Amino acid sequence: MASIQTPPPVAIKQAADAVFYRTLVQEHGSPLLVLNANVINNQYRALTAALPGVALYFAIKANPYPGVIQTLADIGCNFDIATSGEIKLLQAAKVESTRCIHTHPIKRDQDIRDALRFGCTTFVVDNLQEIEKFIPYRARVGLLLRVSFPNPASPVDLSKKFGCTPNQVDELVQRSQQHGLHIKGLSFHAGSQCLSPHNHLLAIESCAQLMADHNQRYERPMSILDIGGGFPVNYDVNAPAIDEFCRPLRKALAQLPPHFSVLAEPGRYLVAEAGTAICSIIGQAPRSNGQWYYLDNGVYDLFSGRIYDHAAYPITVFSGCSERQSATLAGPTCDSIDVIAEDIALPPLAIGDIVVGTMMGAYTNASATDFNLFPRAKVICTNIPA
Ligand SMILES: Cc1ncc(COP(=O)(O)O)c(C=O)c1O
């Protein structure tokens, strides 16, 4: 698992290679997050090809930038919503409610009513009290029961916080039926940035068994399996290619009865690779552990995923100099946690030089803050040819 101490991979390119980024900064200013719509489209196509027959619902939390929503809406992607704020975003983009599911396992009544008013009728639950919140709306909703499959190997183990155990499924289904509520299927999240498909596979097989057992015993069948997100991208590690990652999943899903619908909620995979952060050095100082460079962006904005998402984004600097010195890249705020990379070998850099972070389209601007009231990076979504 990466941590804030894990140094990111660093590339040193020739000064002339910075021209493309400098041109963007001249036009839009620095700091800047460029989201490449062509890459988002390619990632959507690659995941669709790797999981044929699986309906993709983009987890908006990974990147709620309107241009991202529009790009994915235009290509036919569906949406996984978790809040009323995300519903507003979809309304602004004129996305039909029939293309949405609400996957937050814990909701206020107001959240349920906002989603129903929008027209979203599929919700995820994982405990009895949450199920009971739907009693007033039982004629209008279908529920998915989220099951937990812990994955301590994943940098973000989402089964720690949500999901009932497989042993609780039967009782929760029975209690739902007593309330006249229909559990239409099961869902899980195998952990984010999974480097192995093992936990997805285990969860698919276990859910398939639970659904088969259920369908033998009860009149109202389960027929939806939501396999969540967790599809990996390449930061500092060699994640398997998506087709390879999904190969065992395809095999397992092919064993499901033909009338089952399978959904997935990818976040990171669709957007991470599309994002490039362009920052500038605004100050520098020699310190006891080497040269410190202060950037106009840091862990309170685009690099927030260094902390929340444990991501080590690849960094590129530009210089023709062959000399290397121990260096630290820090963000602009007054907080000492605002450090992007420590003890990395860099050529001497100057105030005004460009520093680029790649693979920065997921859980970056999404978790940015206004700390210290530094202006957040401008975000643009554009088509850049590969
Ligand atoms: C319910 C749910 N679905 C999907 C996702 C997206 O996961 P990933 O970005 O790993 O694909 C998340 C991430 O937090 C989530 O909580």
CSV table of C-alpha atoms and ligand atoms in Angstrom, one decimal:
chain,number,residue,atom,x,y,z
A,1,MET,CA,0.0,0.0,0.0
A,2,ALA,CA,1.3,3.4,-0.9
A,3,SER,CA,1.4,6.1,1.8
A,4,ILE,CA,2.3,9.8,2.0
A,5,GLN,CA,5.9,8.7,2.6
A,6,THR,CA,6.0,6.6,-0.6
A,7,PRO,CA,7.9,8.6,-3.1
A,8,PRO,CA,6.2,9.0,-6.4
A,9,PRO,CA,8.0,7.9,-9.6
A,10,VAL,CA,9.9,10.9,-11.1
A,11,ALA,CA,10.6,11.4,-14.8
A,12,ILE,CA,13.1,14.1,-15.9
A,13,LYS,CA,12.4,15.3,-19.5
A,14,GLN,CA,14.2,17.8,-21.7
A,15,ALA,CA,13.2,21.5,-21.2
A,16,ALA,CA,11.8,21.6,-24.7
A,17,ASP,CA,9.2,19.0,-23.6
A,18,ALA,CA,7.6,21.5,-21.3
A,19,VAL,CA,6.4,23.7,-24.2
A,20,PHE,CA,3.1,21.9,-24.5
A,21,TYR,CA,2.4,22.5,-20.8
A,22,ARG,CA,3.7,26.1,-20.9
A,23,THR,CA,1.3,26.8,-23.7
A,24,LEU,CA,-1.6,25.5,-21.6
A,25,VAL,CA,-0.5,27.6,-18.6
A,26,GLN,CA,-0.2,30.7,-20.8
A,27,GLU,CA,-3.8,30.1,-21.9
A,28,HIS,CA,-5.4,29.0,-18.7
A,29,GLY,CA,-3.0,29.9,-15.8
A,30,SER,CA,-1.3,27.7,-13.2
A,31,PRO,CA,-2.1,25.5,-11.4
A,32,LEU,CA,-4.3,23.6,-13.9
A,33,LEU,CA,-5.9,20.2,-14.1
A,34,VAL,CA,-6.4,19.0,-17.7
A,35,LEU,CA,-8.8,16.2,-18.2
A,36,ASN,CA,-8.5,14.5,-21.6
A,37,ALA,CA,-11.9,13.5,-22.8
A,38,ASN,CA,-10.4,11.2,-25.4
A,39,VAL,CA,-8.7,9.2,-22.7
A,40,ILE,CA,-12.0,9.0,-20.7
A,41,ASN,CA,-13.7,7.6,-23.9
A,42,ASN,CA,-10.9,5.1,-24.4
A,43,GLN,CA,-11.0,3.9,-20.8
A,44,TYR,CA,-14.8,3.5,-21.1
A,45,ARG,CA,-14.4,1.5,-24.3
A,46,ALA,CA,-11.7,-0.7,-22.9
A,47,LEU,CA,-13.7,-1.6,-19.7
A,48,THR,CA,-16.8,-2.2,-21.8
A,49,ALA,CA,-14.8,-4.6,-24.0
A,50,ALA,CA,-13.3,-6.3,-21.0
A,51,LEU,CA,-16.7,-6.8,-19.3
A,52,PRO,CA,-19.1,-7.5,-22.2
A,53,GLY,CA,-22.8,-7.4,-21.1
A,54,VAL,CA,-21.9,-5.5,-17.9
A,55,ALA,CA,-23.7,-2.1,-17.6
A,56,LEU,CA,-21.2,0.6,-16.4
A,57,TYR,CA,-22.3,3.2,-13.8
A,58,PHE,CA,-19.6,5.8,-13.3
A,59,ALA,CA,-19.0,6.5,-9.6
A,60,ILE,CA,-19.3,10.3,-9.7
A,61,LYS,CA,-17.4,10.7,-6.5
A,62,ALA,CA,-14.1,9.9,-8.4
A,63,ASN,CA,-14.5,13.1,-10.5
A,64,PRO,CA,-17.6,15.3,-10.4
A,65,TYR,CA,-16.3,17.8,-12.9
A,66,PRO,CA,-19.2,18.6,-15.3
A,67,GLY,CA,-17.0,18.0,-18.4
A,68,VAL,CA,-16.4,14.5,-17.2
A,69,ILE,CA,-20.1,13.8,-16.6
A,70,GLN,CA,-20.9,15.2,-20.1
A,71,THR,CA,-18.2,13.1,-21.8
A,72,LEU,CA,-19.4,9.9,-20.1
A,73,ALA,CA,-23.1,10.7,-20.7
A,74,ASP,CA,-22.4,11.3,-24.4
A,75,ILE,CA,-20.7,7.9,-24.8
A,76,GLY,CA,-23.6,6.1,-23.1
A,77,CYS,CA,-22.3,5.5,-19.6
A,78,ASN,CA,-24.7,5.3,-16.7
A,79,PHE,CA,-24.1,6.9,-13.3
A,80,ASP,CA,-23.6,5.8,-9.7
A,81,ILE,CA,-24.9,8.6,-7.4
A,82,ALA,CA,-24.3,8.9,-3.7
A,83,THR,CA,-25.6,12.3,-2.7
A,84,SER,CA,-28.2,14.9,-3.6
A,85,GLY,CA,-25.3,17.1,-4.9
A,86,GLU,CA,-24.4,14.5,-7.4
A,87,ILE,CA,-28.1,14.4,-8.5
A,88,LYS,CA,-28.0,18.1,-9.2
A,89,LEU,CA,-24.9,17.6,-11.3
A,90,LEU,CA,-26.8,15.0,-13.4
A,91,GLN,CA,-29.8,17.2,-13.7
A,92,ALA,CA,-27.6,20.1,-15.0
A,93,ALA,CA,-26.2,17.7,-17.6
A,94,LYS,CA,-29.7,16.5,-18.5
A,95,VAL,CA,-28.9,12.9,-17.8
A,96,GLU,CA,-32.1,10.7,-17.5
A,97,SER,CA,-32.8,9.3,-14.1
A,98,THR,CA,-33.2,5.9,-15.6
A,99,ARG,CA,-29.5,5.8,-16.1
A,100,CYS,CA,-28.7,6.1,-12.4
A,101,ILE,CA,-28.5,4.0,-9.3
A,102,HIS,CA,-28.1,5.4,-5.7
A,103,THR,CA,-25.3,3.4,-4.0
A,104,HIS,CA,-24.7,5.1,-0.7
A,105,PRO,CA,-25.6,2.5,2.0
A,106,ILE,CA,-26.5,5.2,4.6
A,107,LYS,CA,-29.0,7.9,3.6
A,108,ARG,CA,-31.1,10.5,5.2
A,109,ASP,CA,-34.8,10.5,4.4
A,110,GLN,CA,-34.2,13.8,2.5
A,111,ASP,CA,-31.6,12.0,0.3
A,112,ILE,CA,-34.1,9.3,-0.5
A,113,ARG,CA,-36.8,11.8,-1.4
A,114,ASP,CA,-34.4,13.9,-3.5
A,115,ALA,CA,-33.4,10.7,-5.5
A,116,LEU,CA,-37.0,9.6,-5.9
A,117,ARG,CA,-38.1,13.1,-7.1
A,118,PHE,CA,-35.3,12.9,-9.6
A,119,GLY,CA,-36.6,9.5,-10.7
A,120,CYS,CA,-33.9,7.2,-9.4
A,121,THR,CA,-35.6,4.1,-7.9
A,122,THR,CA,-32.7,1.7,-7.3
A,123,PHE,CA,-31.0,2.1,-3.9
A,124,VAL,CA,-28.3,0.2,-2.0
A,125,VAL,CA,-28.8,-0.8,1.7
A,126,ASP,CA,-26.7,-2.9,4.1
A,127,ASN,CA,-28.6,-3.1,7.4
A,128,LEU,CA,-32.1,-3.3,8.8
A,129,GLN,CA,-32.5,0.3,9.9
A,130,GLU,CA,-31.6,1.5,6.4
A,131,ILE,CA,-34.1,-1.0,4.9
A,132,GLU,CA,-36.8,0.4,7.2
A,133,LYS,CA,-36.2,3.9,5.9
A,134,PHE,CA,-37.7,2.7,2.6
A,135,ILE,CA,-41.0,1.4,4.1
A,136,PRO,CA,-42.9,4.6,3.1
A,137,TYR,CA,-41.6,4.3,-0.5
A,138,ARG,CA,-42.0,0.5,-0.9
A,139,ALA,CA,-44.2,0.7,-4.0
A,140,ARG,CA,-41.6,2.8,-5.8
A,141,VAL,CA,-38.2,1.3,-5.0
A,142,GLY,CA,-36.0,-1.7,-5.7
A,143,LEU,CA,-33.2,-2.4,-3.3
A,144,LEU,CA,-29.7,-4.0,-3.7
A,145,LEU,CA,-28.2,-5.4,-0.6
A,146,ARG,CA,-24.5,-4.6,-0.2
A,147,VAL,CA,-22.4,-7.4,1.1
A,148,SER,CA,-18.9,-6.9,2.6
A,149,PHE,CA,-15.8,-8.8,1.3
A,150,PRO,CA,-12.9,-7.3,3.2
A,151,ASN,CA,-9.8,-6.6,1.2
A,152,PRO,CA,-6.9,-5.4,3.5
A,153,ALA,CA,-4.5,-5.6,0.5
A,154,SER,CA,-6.4,-2.8,-1.3
A,155,PRO,CA,-5.2,0.8,-0.5
A,156,VAL,CA,-8.8,1.7,0.1
A,157,ASP,CA,-10.7,-1.2,1.7
A,158,LEU,CA,-14.3,-0.1,1.3
A,159,SER,CA,-15.7,-3.2,3.0
A,160,LYS,CA,-14.4,-1.9,6.3
A,161,LYS,CA,-17.1,0.7,6.5
A,162,PHE,CA,-20.1,-0.7,4.6
A,163,GLY,CA,-21.7,-4.0,3.8
A,164,CYS,CA,-23.5,-6.8,5.7
A,165,THR,CA,-21.7,-10.2,6.1
A,166,PRO,CA,-22.8,-13.0,3.7
A,167,ASN,CA,-24.3,-14.7,6.7
A,168,GLN,CA,-26.7,-11.7,7.3
A,169,VAL,CA,-28.1,-11.7,3.8
A,170,ASP,CA,-30.9,-14.2,4.4
A,171,GLU,CA,-32.2,-12.5,7.5
A,172,LEU,CA,-32.1,-9.0,5.9
A,173,VAL,CA,-34.0,-10.3,2.8
A,174,GLN,CA,-36.6,-11.9,5.0
A,175,ARG,CA,-37.1,-8.7,7.0
A,176,SER,CA,-37.4,-6.7,3.8
A,177,GLN,CA,-40.0,-9.0,2.5
A,178,GLN,CA,-42.0,-8.7,5.8
A,179,HIS,CA,-42.0,-4.9,5.1
A,180,GLY,CA,-43.1,-5.4,1.5
A,181,LEU,CA,-39.7,-4.4,0.1
A,182,HIS,CA,-38.1,-6.1,-2.8
A,183,ILE,CA,-34.4,-6.9,-2.6
A,184,LYS,CA,-33.6,-7.2,-6.3
A,185,GLY,CA,-30.0,-8.3,-6.0
A,186,LEU,CA,-26.7,-8.0,-4.3
A,187,SER,CA,-23.8,-5.5,-4.6
A,188,PHE,CA,-20.3,-5.3,-3.2
A,189,HIS,CA,-17.2,-3.2,-3.5
A,190,ALA,CA,-14.1,-5.3,-3.6
A,191,GLY,CA,-11.7,-2.5,-2.6
A,192,SER,CA,-10.4,0.4,-4.7
A,193,GLN,CA,-7.3,0.0,-6.9
A,194,CYS,CA,-7.3,-3.8,-6.6
A,195,LEU,CA,-4.0,-5.1,-8.1
A,196,SER,CA,-5.5,-8.6,-8.2
A,197,PRO,CA,-9.0,-9.8,-9.3
A,198,HIS,CA,-9.0,-12.3,-6.4
A,199,ASN,CA,-11.4,-10.4,-4.2
A,200,HIS,CA,-13.8,-9.6,-7.1
A,201,LEU,CA,-13.8,-13.2,-8.0
A,202,LEU,CA,-14.5,-14.4,-4.4
A,203,ALA,CA,-17.3,-11.9,-4.1
A,204,ILE,CA,-18.9,-12.8,-7.5
A,205,GLU,CA,-18.8,-16.5,-6.6
A,206,SER,CA,-20.2,-15.9,-3.1
A,207,CYS,CA,-23.0,-13.6,-4.3
A,208,ALA,CA,-23.9,-16.0,-7.1
A,209,GLN,CA,-24.3,-18.7,-4.5
A,210,LEU,CA,-26.3,-16.5,-2.2
A,211,MET,CA,-28.6,-15.4,-5.0
A,212,ALA,CA,-29.1,-19.0,-6.3
A,213,ASP,CA,-30.0,-20.2,-2.7
A,214,HIS,CA,-32.4,-17.3,-2.4
A,215,ASN,CA,-34.1,-17.9,-5.7
A,216,GLN,CA,-34.7,-21.6,-4.8
A,217,ARG,CA,-36.5,-20.6,-1.6
A,218,TYR,CA,-38.4,-17.4,-2.3
A,219,GLU,CA,-41.0,-16.3,-4.7
A,220,ARG,CA,-39.6,-12.8,-5.5
A,221,PRO,CA,-36.3,-13.6,-7.2
A,222,MET,CA,-33.0,-11.7,-7.1
A,223,SER,CA,-31.6,-11.0,-10.5
A,224,ILE,CA,-29.2,-8.1,-10.3
A,225,LEU,CA,-25.5,-8.4,-9.3
A,226,ASP,CA,-23.6,-5.1,-8.9
A,227,ILE,CA,-19.8,-5.8,-8.9
A,228,GLY,CA,-18.8,-2.3,-7.8
A,229,GLY,CA,-15.6,-0.6,-8.7
A,230,GLY,CA,-12.0,-1.3,-7.9
A,231,PHE,CA,-10.6,-1.7,-11.4
A,232,PRO,CA,-6.9,-0.7,-11.2
A,233,VAL,CA,-4.7,1.9,-13.1
A,234,ASN,CA,-0.9,2.3,-13.2
A,235,TYR,CA,0.5,4.8,-10.7
A,236,ASP,CA,3.8,3.6,-9.4
A,237,VAL,CA,3.1,-0.1,-9.7
A,238,ASN,CA,2.4,-2.4,-12.6
A,239,ALA,CA,-1.3,-3.0,-12.4
A,240,PRO,CA,-2.6,-5.7,-14.7
A,241,ALA,CA,-4.1,-4.5,-18.0
A,242,ILE,CA,-7.8,-4.3,-17.8
A,243,ASP,CA,-8.5,-7.2,-20.1
A,244,GLU,CA,-6.2,-9.4,-18.1
A,245,PHE,CA,-7.7,-8.2,-14.8
A,246,CYS,CA,-11.2,-8.9,-16.0
A,247,ARG,CA,-10.5,-12.3,-17.7
A,248,PRO,CA,-11.4,-14.4,-14.6
A,249,LEU,CA,-14.3,-12.1,-13.8
A,250,ARG,CA,-15.8,-12.7,-17.3
A,251,LYS,CA,-15.5,-16.5,-16.7
A,252,ALA,CA,-17.3,-16.2,-13.4
A,253,LEU,CA,-20.0,-13.9,-14.7
A,254,ALA,CA,-20.6,-16.3,-17.6
A,255,GLN,CA,-21.8,-18.9,-15.0
A,256,LEU,CA,-24.7,-16.6,-13.9
A,257,PRO,CA,-28.2,-17.4,-15.1
A,258,PRO,CA,-28.8,-15.7,-18.4
A,259,HIS,CA,-31.6,-13.5,-17.1
A,260,PHE,CA,-29.4,-11.9,-14.5
A,261,SER,CA,-28.3,-8.2,-15.0
A,262,VAL,CA,-24.8,-7.4,-14.0
A,263,LEU,CA,-23.7,-3.8,-13.2
A,264,ALA,CA,-20.4,-2.3,-12.3
A,265,GLU,CA,-19.5,1.1,-10.6
A,266,PRO,CA,-16.1,2.1,-11.9
A,267,GLY,CA,-14.6,5.4,-10.7
A,268,ARG,CA,-10.9,5.4,-10.8
A,269,TYR,CA,-10.5,3.3,-14.0
A,270,LEU,CA,-12.5,5.7,-16.2
A,271,VAL,CA,-10.9,8.9,-15.2
A,272,ALA,CA,-7.5,8.5,-13.4
A,273,GLU,CA,-5.4,8.3,-16.6
A,274,ALA,CA,-7.2,11.3,-18.2
A,275,GLY,CA,-5.9,13.8,-15.6
A,276,THR,CA,-2.7,15.9,-15.8
A,277,ALA,CA,-1.9,18.4,-13.2
A,278,ILE,CA,0.3,21.3,-14.3
A,279,CYS,CA,1.9,23.3,-11.5
A,280,SER,CA,4.6,26.0,-11.2
A,281,ILE,CA,7.4,26.5,-8.7
A,282,ILE,CA,6.7,29.6,-6.7
A,283,GLY,CA,9.6,29.5,-4.3
A,284,GLN,CA,12.6,27.5,-3.2
A,285,ALA,CA,14.9,27.2,-0.2
A,286,PRO,CA,17.9,25.1,0.8
A,287,ARG,CA,17.0,23.1,4.0
A,288,SER,CA,19.0,20.5,6.0
A,289,ASN,CA,17.6,17.6,3.9
A,290,GLY,CA,18.2,19.2,0.5
A,291,GLN,CA,16.5,21.7,-1.7
A,292,TRP,CA,12.8,22.4,-1.2
A,293,TYR,CA,10.7,23.5,-4.1
A,294,TYR,CA,7.3,25.1,-3.2
A,295,LEU,CA,4.6,24.6,-5.9
A,296,ASP,CA,1.4,26.6,-6.5
A,297,ASN,CA,-0.6,23.4,-5.7
A,298,GLY,CA,-0.4,20.7,-3.1
A,299,VAL,CA,-2.1,18.1,-0.8
A,300,TYR,CA,-5.0,20.5,0.0
A,301,ASP,CA,-6.0,20.7,-3.7
A,302,LEU,CA,-5.1,18.4,-6.6
A,303,PHE,CA,-2.7,16.3,-4.6
A,304,SER,CA,-5.3,15.6,-1.9
A,305,GLY,CA,-5.3,12.0,-3.1
A,306,ARG,CA,-1.7,11.7,-1.7
A,307,ILE,CA,-3.4,11.6,1.7
A,308,TYR,CA,-7.0,10.4,1.2
A,309,ASP,CA,-6.4,8.0,-1.7
A,310,HIS,CA,-2.8,6.8,-0.8
A,311,ALA,CA,-1.9,7.5,-4.5
A,312,ALA,CA,1.7,8.2,-5.6
A,313,TYR,CA,1.1,10.2,-8.8
A,314,PRO,CA,4.0,10.1,-11.3
A,315,ILE,CA,5.8,13.4,-11.4
A,316,THR,CA,7.7,15.0,-14.4
A,317,VAL,CA,10.1,17.9,-14.3
A,318,PHE,CA,11.9,19.4,-17.2
A,319,SER,CA,15.7,20.2,-17.3
A,320,GLY,CA,18.7,19.6,-19.6
A,321,CYS,CA,21.0,19.5,-16.6
A,322,SER,CA,22.6,16.2,-15.6
A,323,GLU,CA,23.3,17.1,-12.0
A,324,ARG,CA,20.9,15.6,-9.3
A,325,GLN,CA,20.3,16.7,-5.8
A,326,SER,CA,18.0,15.6,-3.0
A,327,ALA,CA,14.9,17.6,-3.2
A,328,THR,CA,11.4,17.9,-1.7
A,329,LEU,CA,8.3,19.1,-3.6
A,330,ALA,CA,5.9,20.9,-1.3
A,331,GLY,CA,2.5,22.6,-1.7
A,332,PRO,CA,1.9,26.3,-1.1
A,333,THR,CA,0.0,26.2,2.2
A,334,CYS,CA,1.4,27.0,5.6
A,335,ASP,CA,0.8,23.4,6.8
A,336,SER,CA,3.8,21.1,7.1
A,337,ILE,CA,1.8,18.1,6.0
A,338,ASP,CA,1.5,19.8,2.6
A,339,VAL,CA,4.4,17.9,1.0
A,340,ILE,CA,4.0,16.0,-2.3
A,341,ALA,CA,7.3,14.2,-2.4
A,342,GLU,CA,10.3,14.0,-0.1
A,343,ASP,CA,13.9,13.0,-0.8
A,344,ILE,CA,13.6,12.6,-4.5
A,345,ALA,CA,16.6,13.2,-6.9
A,346,LEU,CA,15.9,16.2,-9.1
A,347,PRO,CA,18.0,18.5,-11.3
A,348,PRO,CA,18.3,22.1,-10.0
A,349,LEU,CA,15.0,23.8,-10.8
A,350,ALA,CA,14.0,27.5,-10.8
A,351,ILE,CA,11.1,29.6,-9.8
A,352,GLY,CA,8.6,29.6,-12.7
A,353,ASP,CA,9.6,26.0,-13.8
A,354,ILE,CA,6.7,23.7,-14.6
A,355,VAL,CA,6.1,20.5,-12.6
A,356,VAL,CA,3.6,18.0,-14.0
A,357,GLY,CA,1.7,15.2,-12.2
A,358,THR,CA,0.1,12.5,-14.4
A,359,MET,CA,-2.6,9.9,-13.7
A,360,MET,CA,-4.4,12.6,-11.7
A,361,GLY,CA,-8.0,12.4,-12.9
A,362,ALA,CA,-9.5,10.3,-10.0
A,363,TYR,CA,-9.9,11.4,-6.4
A,364,THR,CA,-7.9,14.6,-6.9
A,365,ASN,CA,-10.0,17.7,-7.6
A,366,ALA,CA,-12.8,15.6,-6.1
A,367,SER,CA,-11.3,15.8,-2.6
A,368,ALA,CA,-9.8,19.3,-2.9
A,369,THR,CA,-10.3,21.9,-0.1
A,370,ASP,CA,-10.1,25.7,0.2
A,371,PHE,CA,-7.5,25.5,3.1
A,372,ASN,CA,-5.6,28.7,3.5
A,373,LEU,CA,-7.9,30.2,0.8
A,374,PHE,CA,-5.4,29.4,-1.9
A,375,PRO,CA,-7.4,29.5,-5.1
A,376,ARG,CA,-8.1,25.9,-6.3
A,377,ALA,CA,-6.6,24.8,-9.6
A,378,LYS,CA,-8.6,25.6,-12.7
A,379,VAL,CA,-10.0,22.4,-14.3
A,380,ILE,CA,-10.6,22.0,-18.0
A,381,CYS,CA,-11.9,19.0,-19.9
A,382,THR,CA,-10.8,18.9,-23.5
A,383,ASN,CA,-10.1,16.6,-26.4
A,384,ILE,CA,-6.4,16.1,-26.7
A,385,PRO,CA,-5.3,13.7,-29.5
A,386,ALA,CA,-3.3,10.7,-28.1
B,1,LIG,C1,-20.1,2.6,-3.7
B,1,LIG,C2,-18.9,2.9,-4.5
B,1,LIG,N1,-18.9,2.5,-5.8
B,1,LIG,C3,-17.9,2.7,-6.7
B,1,LIG,C4,-16.8,3.3,-6.2
B,1,LIG,C5,-15.7,3.6,-7.2
B,1,LIG,O1,-14.6,2.8,-6.9
B,1,LIG,P1,-13.3,2.8,-7.8
B,1,LIG,O2,-12.8,4.2,-7.9
B,1,LIG,O3,-12.3,1.9,-7.0
B,1,LIG,O4,-13.6,2.1,-9.1
B,1,LIG,C6,-16.7,3.7,-4.9
B,1,LIG,C7,-15.5,4.4,-4.4
B,1,LIG,O5,-15.4,4.9,-3.3
B,1,LIG,C8,-17.8,3.5,-4.0
B,1,LIG,O6,-17.7,3.9,-2.7
